[in-house]
Amino acid sequence: MSSSNPAHGDSTPTELIHARYGAAVDWEPGEWNDTLDVILSHRSVRKWLDEPVTREQIQTIVAAAQSAPSSSNKQTVSVVAVQDAELKKELQVVGRQMFNHIETAPAVLIWCIDHSIARVLAQRDGKELGALEYFDEAGLGFLDAGIMSQNAAIAAESLGLGTVYLGSMRNDMERVQELLGLPDHVVPVVGLAIGHPDPTERAGIKPRLPQDLVLHWDAYQVPEQTLIDAYDTALDTYYSRYGQHQLWSHQFVSRLNAESITKTSRRFVRRVLEKAGFGLK
């Protein structure tokens, strides 16, 4: 079966699987459909054509996001669609990216943990929101924001648009709150830039970890160094078309050290959550 997604031309399902792992695998996909085609061909886009994303497209994408499961149907996630040029420029500053893909994206969606409706209803009924005292409620907010935003990314890409996630919005969550007029109890957790991909951008399907490091059958298996080394090689081969790049294994560890987290205001996430009313017990 051939693919019809313009992001990768006429790649077959097997070719997409191989591209996703940066190497041939010893299994073949069974059934295939357009949804899998969109998901397996995902790539991050940072270069956009000068074409708008319409209001109707954003509304359709958000409808797809709202179709995601919600923990206990509480629906405690909201989204701010940013199209204003000055706001995007300020979000670019927060993102501290080497590319200007936040500023130049036609639309940036900021996903937020939001218990505003719960607060209104609790005040109406004279109730206390005691669950906010426990970490689980904040954790569920992050989880639901991630699920909804992924639905949005898949929906956008199914429409022929490109996307890139913006975890960098956590570089300074308080500044994002200020820019978007969010009250303290509404916590921005991740962004999603959306636009029409520029076909001249040299970005392909980035390889992921070998499935044997991720998929465990019945019982957990300790990661094997040889598989990690193989992934270093696969990703290094991918990056070689764009110039030199640090090996993934070294970059991974460096991004988890204390110096990395203290370069931004991400270390204050707990403070932001506490100001939002989460007890984190």
Short mmCIF file of C-alpha atoms in Angstrom, two decimals:
data_model
loop_
_atom_site.label_atom_id
_atom_site.label_comp_id
_atom_site.label_asym_id
_atom_site.label_seq_id
_atom_site.Cartn_x
_atom_site.Cartn_y
_atom_site.Cartn_z
CA MET A 1 0.00 0.00 0.00
CA SER A 2 1.39 3.42 -0.95
CA SER A 3 1.08 6.51 1.17
CA SER A 4 -0.83 9.58 -0.02
CA ASN A 5 0.47 11.99 2.60
CA PRO A 6 2.35 14.86 0.87
CA ALA A 7 4.81 15.05 3.78
CA HIS A 8 6.61 11.95 2.56
CA GLY A 9 5.43 11.39 -1.02
CA ASP A 10 4.88 7.77 -1.97
CA SER A 11 6.55 6.01 0.96
CA THR A 12 5.11 2.61 1.77
CA PRO A 13 4.11 1.60 5.32
CA THR A 14 7.26 -0.51 5.60
CA GLU A 15 9.41 2.42 4.48
CA LEU A 16 7.76 4.65 7.08
CA ILE A 17 8.41 2.10 9.82
CA HIS A 18 12.06 1.83 8.78
CA ALA A 19 12.40 5.63 8.67
CA ARG A 20 10.91 5.92 12.16
CA TYR A 21 13.60 3.62 13.57
CA GLY A 22 16.40 4.71 11.25
CA ALA A 23 17.01 1.08 10.33
CA ALA A 24 15.26 -1.99 8.98
CA VAL A 25 13.18 -3.93 11.50
CA ASP A 26 12.47 -7.64 11.59
CA TRP A 27 8.69 -7.26 11.41
CA GLU A 28 6.18 -5.91 8.92
CA PRO A 29 3.12 -3.82 9.69
CA GLY A 30 -0.10 -5.74 9.29
CA GLU A 31 -3.14 -3.59 8.64
CA TRP A 32 -2.62 0.03 7.61
CA ASN A 33 -4.80 3.11 7.25
CA ASP A 34 -4.68 6.86 6.71
CA THR A 35 -4.45 7.57 10.44
CA LEU A 36 -1.32 5.45 10.80
CA ASP A 37 0.04 7.11 7.69
CA VAL A 38 -0.29 10.56 9.28
CA ILE A 39 1.16 9.47 12.64
CA LEU A 40 4.15 7.53 11.28
CA SER A 41 5.09 10.36 8.92
CA HIS A 42 5.20 12.99 11.67
CA ARG A 43 8.10 15.43 11.67
CA SER A 44 8.64 18.66 13.55
CA VAL A 45 8.28 21.73 11.36
CA ARG A 46 10.13 24.97 12.08
CA LYS A 47 9.92 26.71 8.73
CA TRP A 48 6.58 27.98 7.50
CA LEU A 49 5.06 29.29 4.29
CA ASP A 50 3.52 32.76 4.50
CA GLU A 51 -0.02 31.40 4.58
CA PRO A 52 -2.53 31.82 7.39
CA VAL A 53 -4.13 29.09 9.45
CA THR A 54 -7.82 29.89 9.38
CA ARG A 55 -10.09 30.32 12.37
CA GLU A 56 -12.13 27.36 11.14
CA GLN A 57 -9.03 25.16 10.95
CA ILE A 58 -8.12 26.06 14.54
CA GLN A 59 -11.66 25.35 15.70
CA THR A 60 -11.64 21.97 13.93
CA ILE A 61 -8.26 21.11 15.47
CA VAL A 62 -9.51 22.05 18.94
CA ALA A 63 -12.65 19.95 18.38
CA ALA A 64 -10.35 17.01 17.66
CA ALA A 65 -8.38 17.82 20.82
CA GLN A 66 -11.59 17.89 22.87
CA SER A 67 -12.45 14.46 21.47
CA ALA A 68 -9.57 13.04 23.51
CA PRO A 69 -10.33 11.13 26.73
CA SER A 70 -10.53 13.29 29.85
CA SER A 71 -9.72 12.03 33.36
CA SER A 72 -13.12 11.38 35.02
CA ASN A 73 -14.60 13.72 32.38
CA LYS A 74 -13.45 16.70 34.45
CA GLN A 75 -12.14 18.50 31.34
CA THR A 76 -9.68 20.71 33.21
CA VAL A 77 -7.65 21.83 30.20
CA SER A 78 -8.12 25.01 28.18
CA VAL A 79 -6.19 26.39 25.22
CA VAL A 80 -5.21 29.89 24.11
CA ALA A 81 -4.85 30.31 20.34
CA VAL A 82 -2.24 33.00 19.72
CA GLN A 83 -2.19 34.73 16.34
CA ASP A 84 -1.12 38.24 17.40
CA ALA A 85 2.35 39.02 15.98
CA GLU A 86 3.62 40.86 19.07
CA LEU A 87 2.47 38.10 21.41
CA LYS A 88 4.20 35.46 19.28
CA LYS A 89 7.37 37.56 19.33
CA GLU A 90 7.28 37.64 23.13
CA LEU A 91 6.61 33.89 23.29
CA GLN A 92 9.66 33.45 21.06
CA VAL A 93 11.71 35.20 23.76
CA VAL A 94 10.35 32.78 26.36
CA GLY A 95 11.17 29.86 24.10
CA ARG A 96 14.82 30.90 23.69
CA GLN A 97 15.04 28.92 20.45
CA MET A 98 17.80 29.12 17.85
CA PHE A 99 15.11 29.29 15.14
CA ASN A 100 12.28 31.84 14.92
CA HIS A 101 9.58 29.22 14.40
CA ILE A 102 7.43 30.50 17.28
CA GLU A 103 7.38 34.08 16.07
CA THR A 104 6.75 33.14 12.43
CA ALA A 105 4.15 30.39 12.97
CA PRO A 106 0.66 31.49 11.86
CA ALA A 107 -0.81 30.11 15.09
CA VAL A 108 0.50 28.96 18.45
CA LEU A 109 -1.74 26.97 20.77
CA ILE A 110 -0.91 27.16 24.48
CA TRP A 111 -2.41 24.31 26.50
CA CYS A 112 -3.22 25.08 30.15
CA ILE A 113 -4.27 23.25 33.29
CA ASP A 114 -7.45 25.12 34.14
CA HIS A 115 -9.79 24.58 37.11
CA SER A 116 -11.63 27.87 36.59
CA ILE A 117 -14.98 26.18 35.92
CA ALA A 118 -14.52 23.97 38.98
CA ARG A 119 -13.87 27.07 41.08
CA VAL A 120 -17.04 28.74 39.82
CA LEU A 121 -19.11 25.65 40.54
CA ALA A 122 -17.55 25.09 43.95
CA GLN A 123 -18.34 28.66 44.92
CA ARG A 124 -21.92 28.21 43.67
CA ASP A 125 -22.40 25.03 45.69
CA GLY A 126 -20.41 26.10 48.75
CA LYS A 127 -17.94 23.24 48.30
CA GLU A 128 -14.18 22.88 48.80
CA LEU A 129 -11.86 21.60 46.06
CA GLY A 130 -9.90 19.39 48.42
CA ALA A 131 -8.47 17.23 45.63
CA LEU A 132 -6.28 20.17 44.59
CA GLU A 133 -4.26 19.60 47.74
CA TYR A 134 -2.80 16.42 46.23
CA PHE A 135 -0.22 16.01 43.49
CA ASP A 136 -2.46 13.62 41.57
CA GLU A 137 -4.75 16.43 40.44
CA ALA A 138 -1.88 18.49 39.04
CA GLY A 139 -0.43 15.36 37.44
CA LEU A 140 -3.75 14.63 35.75
CA GLY A 141 -3.74 18.16 34.37
CA PHE A 142 -0.36 17.62 32.71
CA LEU A 143 -1.52 14.25 31.42
CA ASP A 144 -4.75 15.57 29.92
CA ALA A 145 -2.97 18.55 28.35
CA GLY A 146 -0.54 16.16 26.69
CA ILE A 147 -3.30 13.89 25.39
CA MET A 148 -5.34 16.79 24.02
CA SER A 149 -2.40 18.50 22.37
CA GLN A 150 -1.36 15.25 20.67
CA ASN A 151 -4.86 14.86 19.26
CA ALA A 152 -4.50 18.42 18.00
CA ALA A 153 -1.15 17.70 16.35
CA ILE A 154 -2.50 14.64 14.56
CA ALA A 155 -5.58 16.55 13.42
CA ALA A 156 -3.47 19.46 12.12
CA GLU A 157 -1.13 17.14 10.23
CA SER A 158 -4.11 15.28 8.74
CA LEU A 159 -5.16 18.64 7.25
CA GLY A 160 -1.77 19.03 5.60
CA LEU A 161 -0.46 21.46 8.22
CA GLY A 162 2.82 21.14 10.10
CA THR A 163 3.38 21.26 13.85
CA VAL A 164 6.11 21.52 16.44
CA TYR A 165 5.71 21.11 20.18
CA LEU A 166 6.90 23.93 22.44
CA GLY A 167 7.95 22.48 25.79
CA SER A 168 10.01 25.66 25.96
CA MET A 169 6.91 27.51 27.17
CA ARG A 170 7.82 26.08 30.59
CA ASN A 171 11.05 28.10 30.45
CA ASP A 172 9.07 30.87 32.15
CA MET A 173 5.50 29.89 32.90
CA GLU A 174 4.88 33.06 34.91
CA ARG A 175 5.85 35.20 31.91
CA VAL A 176 3.49 33.21 29.69
CA GLN A 177 0.72 33.78 32.24
CA GLU A 178 1.47 37.50 32.13
CA LEU A 179 1.54 37.67 28.33
CA LEU A 180 -1.73 35.80 27.87
CA GLY A 181 -3.57 37.39 30.79
CA LEU A 182 -3.91 34.07 32.60
CA PRO A 183 -4.90 34.14 36.27
CA ASP A 184 -2.51 32.45 38.69
CA HIS A 185 -4.70 29.36 38.87
CA VAL A 186 -4.41 28.71 35.10
CA VAL A 187 -1.10 26.99 34.37
CA PRO A 188 0.40 26.95 30.84
CA VAL A 189 2.20 23.65 30.31
CA VAL A 190 2.97 23.18 26.60
CA GLY A 191 2.65 24.97 23.28
CA LEU A 192 1.97 23.73 19.76
CA ALA A 193 2.99 25.85 16.77
CA ILE A 194 0.93 25.25 13.64
CA GLY A 195 1.36 26.37 10.05
CA HIS A 196 1.86 25.38 6.43
CA PRO A 197 5.22 23.58 6.13
CA ASP A 198 7.82 25.15 3.86
CA PRO A 199 8.83 22.30 1.51
CA THR A 200 12.39 23.64 1.36
CA GLU A 201 13.00 22.82 5.03
CA ARG A 202 15.51 20.01 5.34
CA ALA A 203 13.77 18.01 8.02
CA GLY A 204 12.76 14.39 7.76
CA ILE A 205 11.34 11.64 9.94
CA LYS A 206 13.55 11.56 13.02
CA PRO A 207 14.43 8.04 14.22
CA ARG A 208 13.17 6.91 17.61
CA LEU A 209 14.63 4.43 20.08
CA PRO A 210 14.62 0.78 18.99
CA GLN A 211 11.35 -0.84 19.93
CA ASP A 212 13.19 -3.42 22.04
CA LEU A 213 14.13 -0.58 24.42
CA VAL A 214 10.53 0.63 24.70
CA LEU A 215 8.20 -2.35 24.27
CA HIS A 216 8.29 -4.94 27.07
CA TRP A 217 6.35 -8.20 26.76
CA ASP A 218 4.82 -9.32 30.09
CA ALA A 219 7.86 -8.27 32.16
CA TYR A 220 10.27 -5.36 32.14
CA GLN A 221 13.66 -5.88 30.49
CA VAL A 222 16.77 -3.93 31.54
CA PRO A 223 18.01 -1.67 28.69
CA GLU A 224 20.88 -3.17 26.70
CA GLN A 225 23.86 -0.92 25.94
CA THR A 226 24.19 -2.40 22.43
CA LEU A 227 20.69 -1.19 21.57
CA ILE A 228 21.50 2.28 22.89
CA ASP A 229 24.68 2.30 20.80
CA ALA A 230 22.67 1.27 17.74
CA TYR A 231 20.31 4.19 18.30
CA ASP A 232 23.24 6.59 18.67
CA THR A 233 24.40 5.40 15.26
CA ALA A 234 20.95 5.68 13.65
CA LEU A 235 20.35 9.19 14.94
CA ASP A 236 23.90 10.29 14.11
CA THR A 237 23.32 9.10 10.54
CA TYR A 238 20.07 11.09 10.41
CA TYR A 239 21.73 14.25 11.73
CA SER A 240 24.75 13.90 9.43
CA ARG A 241 22.74 15.40 6.58
CA TYR A 242 22.40 18.59 8.63
CA GLY A 243 25.97 18.80 9.96
CA GLN A 244 27.65 17.71 13.18
CA HIS A 245 25.57 16.88 16.22
CA GLN A 246 26.30 15.55 19.71
CA LEU A 247 25.53 11.87 20.20
CA TRP A 248 22.04 11.37 21.57
CA SER A 249 23.20 9.39 24.63
CA HIS A 250 25.52 12.19 25.75
CA GLN A 251 22.94 14.89 25.00
CA PHE A 252 20.28 12.96 26.90
CA VAL A 253 22.35 12.80 30.07
CA SER A 254 23.47 16.43 29.80
CA ARG A 255 19.85 17.56 29.53
CA LEU A 256 19.09 15.83 32.82
CA ASN A 257 21.84 17.49 34.85
CA ALA A 258 21.21 20.26 37.35
CA GLU A 259 22.92 22.91 35.24
CA SER A 260 20.49 22.31 32.39
CA ILE A 261 17.36 22.82 34.50
CA THR A 262 18.70 25.92 36.26
CA LYS A 263 19.38 27.76 32.98
CA THR A 264 15.69 28.66 32.79
CA SER A 265 12.79 29.19 35.17
CA ARG A 266 11.63 25.58 34.75
CA ARG A 267 12.97 24.96 38.24
CA PHE A 268 10.10 27.12 39.50
CA VAL A 269 7.31 24.91 38.13
CA ARG A 270 6.41 23.85 41.66
CA ARG A 271 6.08 27.50 42.69
CA VAL A 272 3.72 28.13 39.78
CA LEU A 273 1.62 25.11 40.71
CA GLU A 274 1.45 26.15 44.36
CA LYS A 275 0.31 29.64 43.33
CA ALA A 276 -2.34 27.93 41.23
CA GLY A 277 -3.72 26.31 44.39
CA PHE A 278 -2.20 22.84 44.13
CA GLY A 279 -0.99 21.45 47.47
CA LEU A 280 1.21 18.75 45.85
CA LYS A 281 0.88 16.46 48.86
#
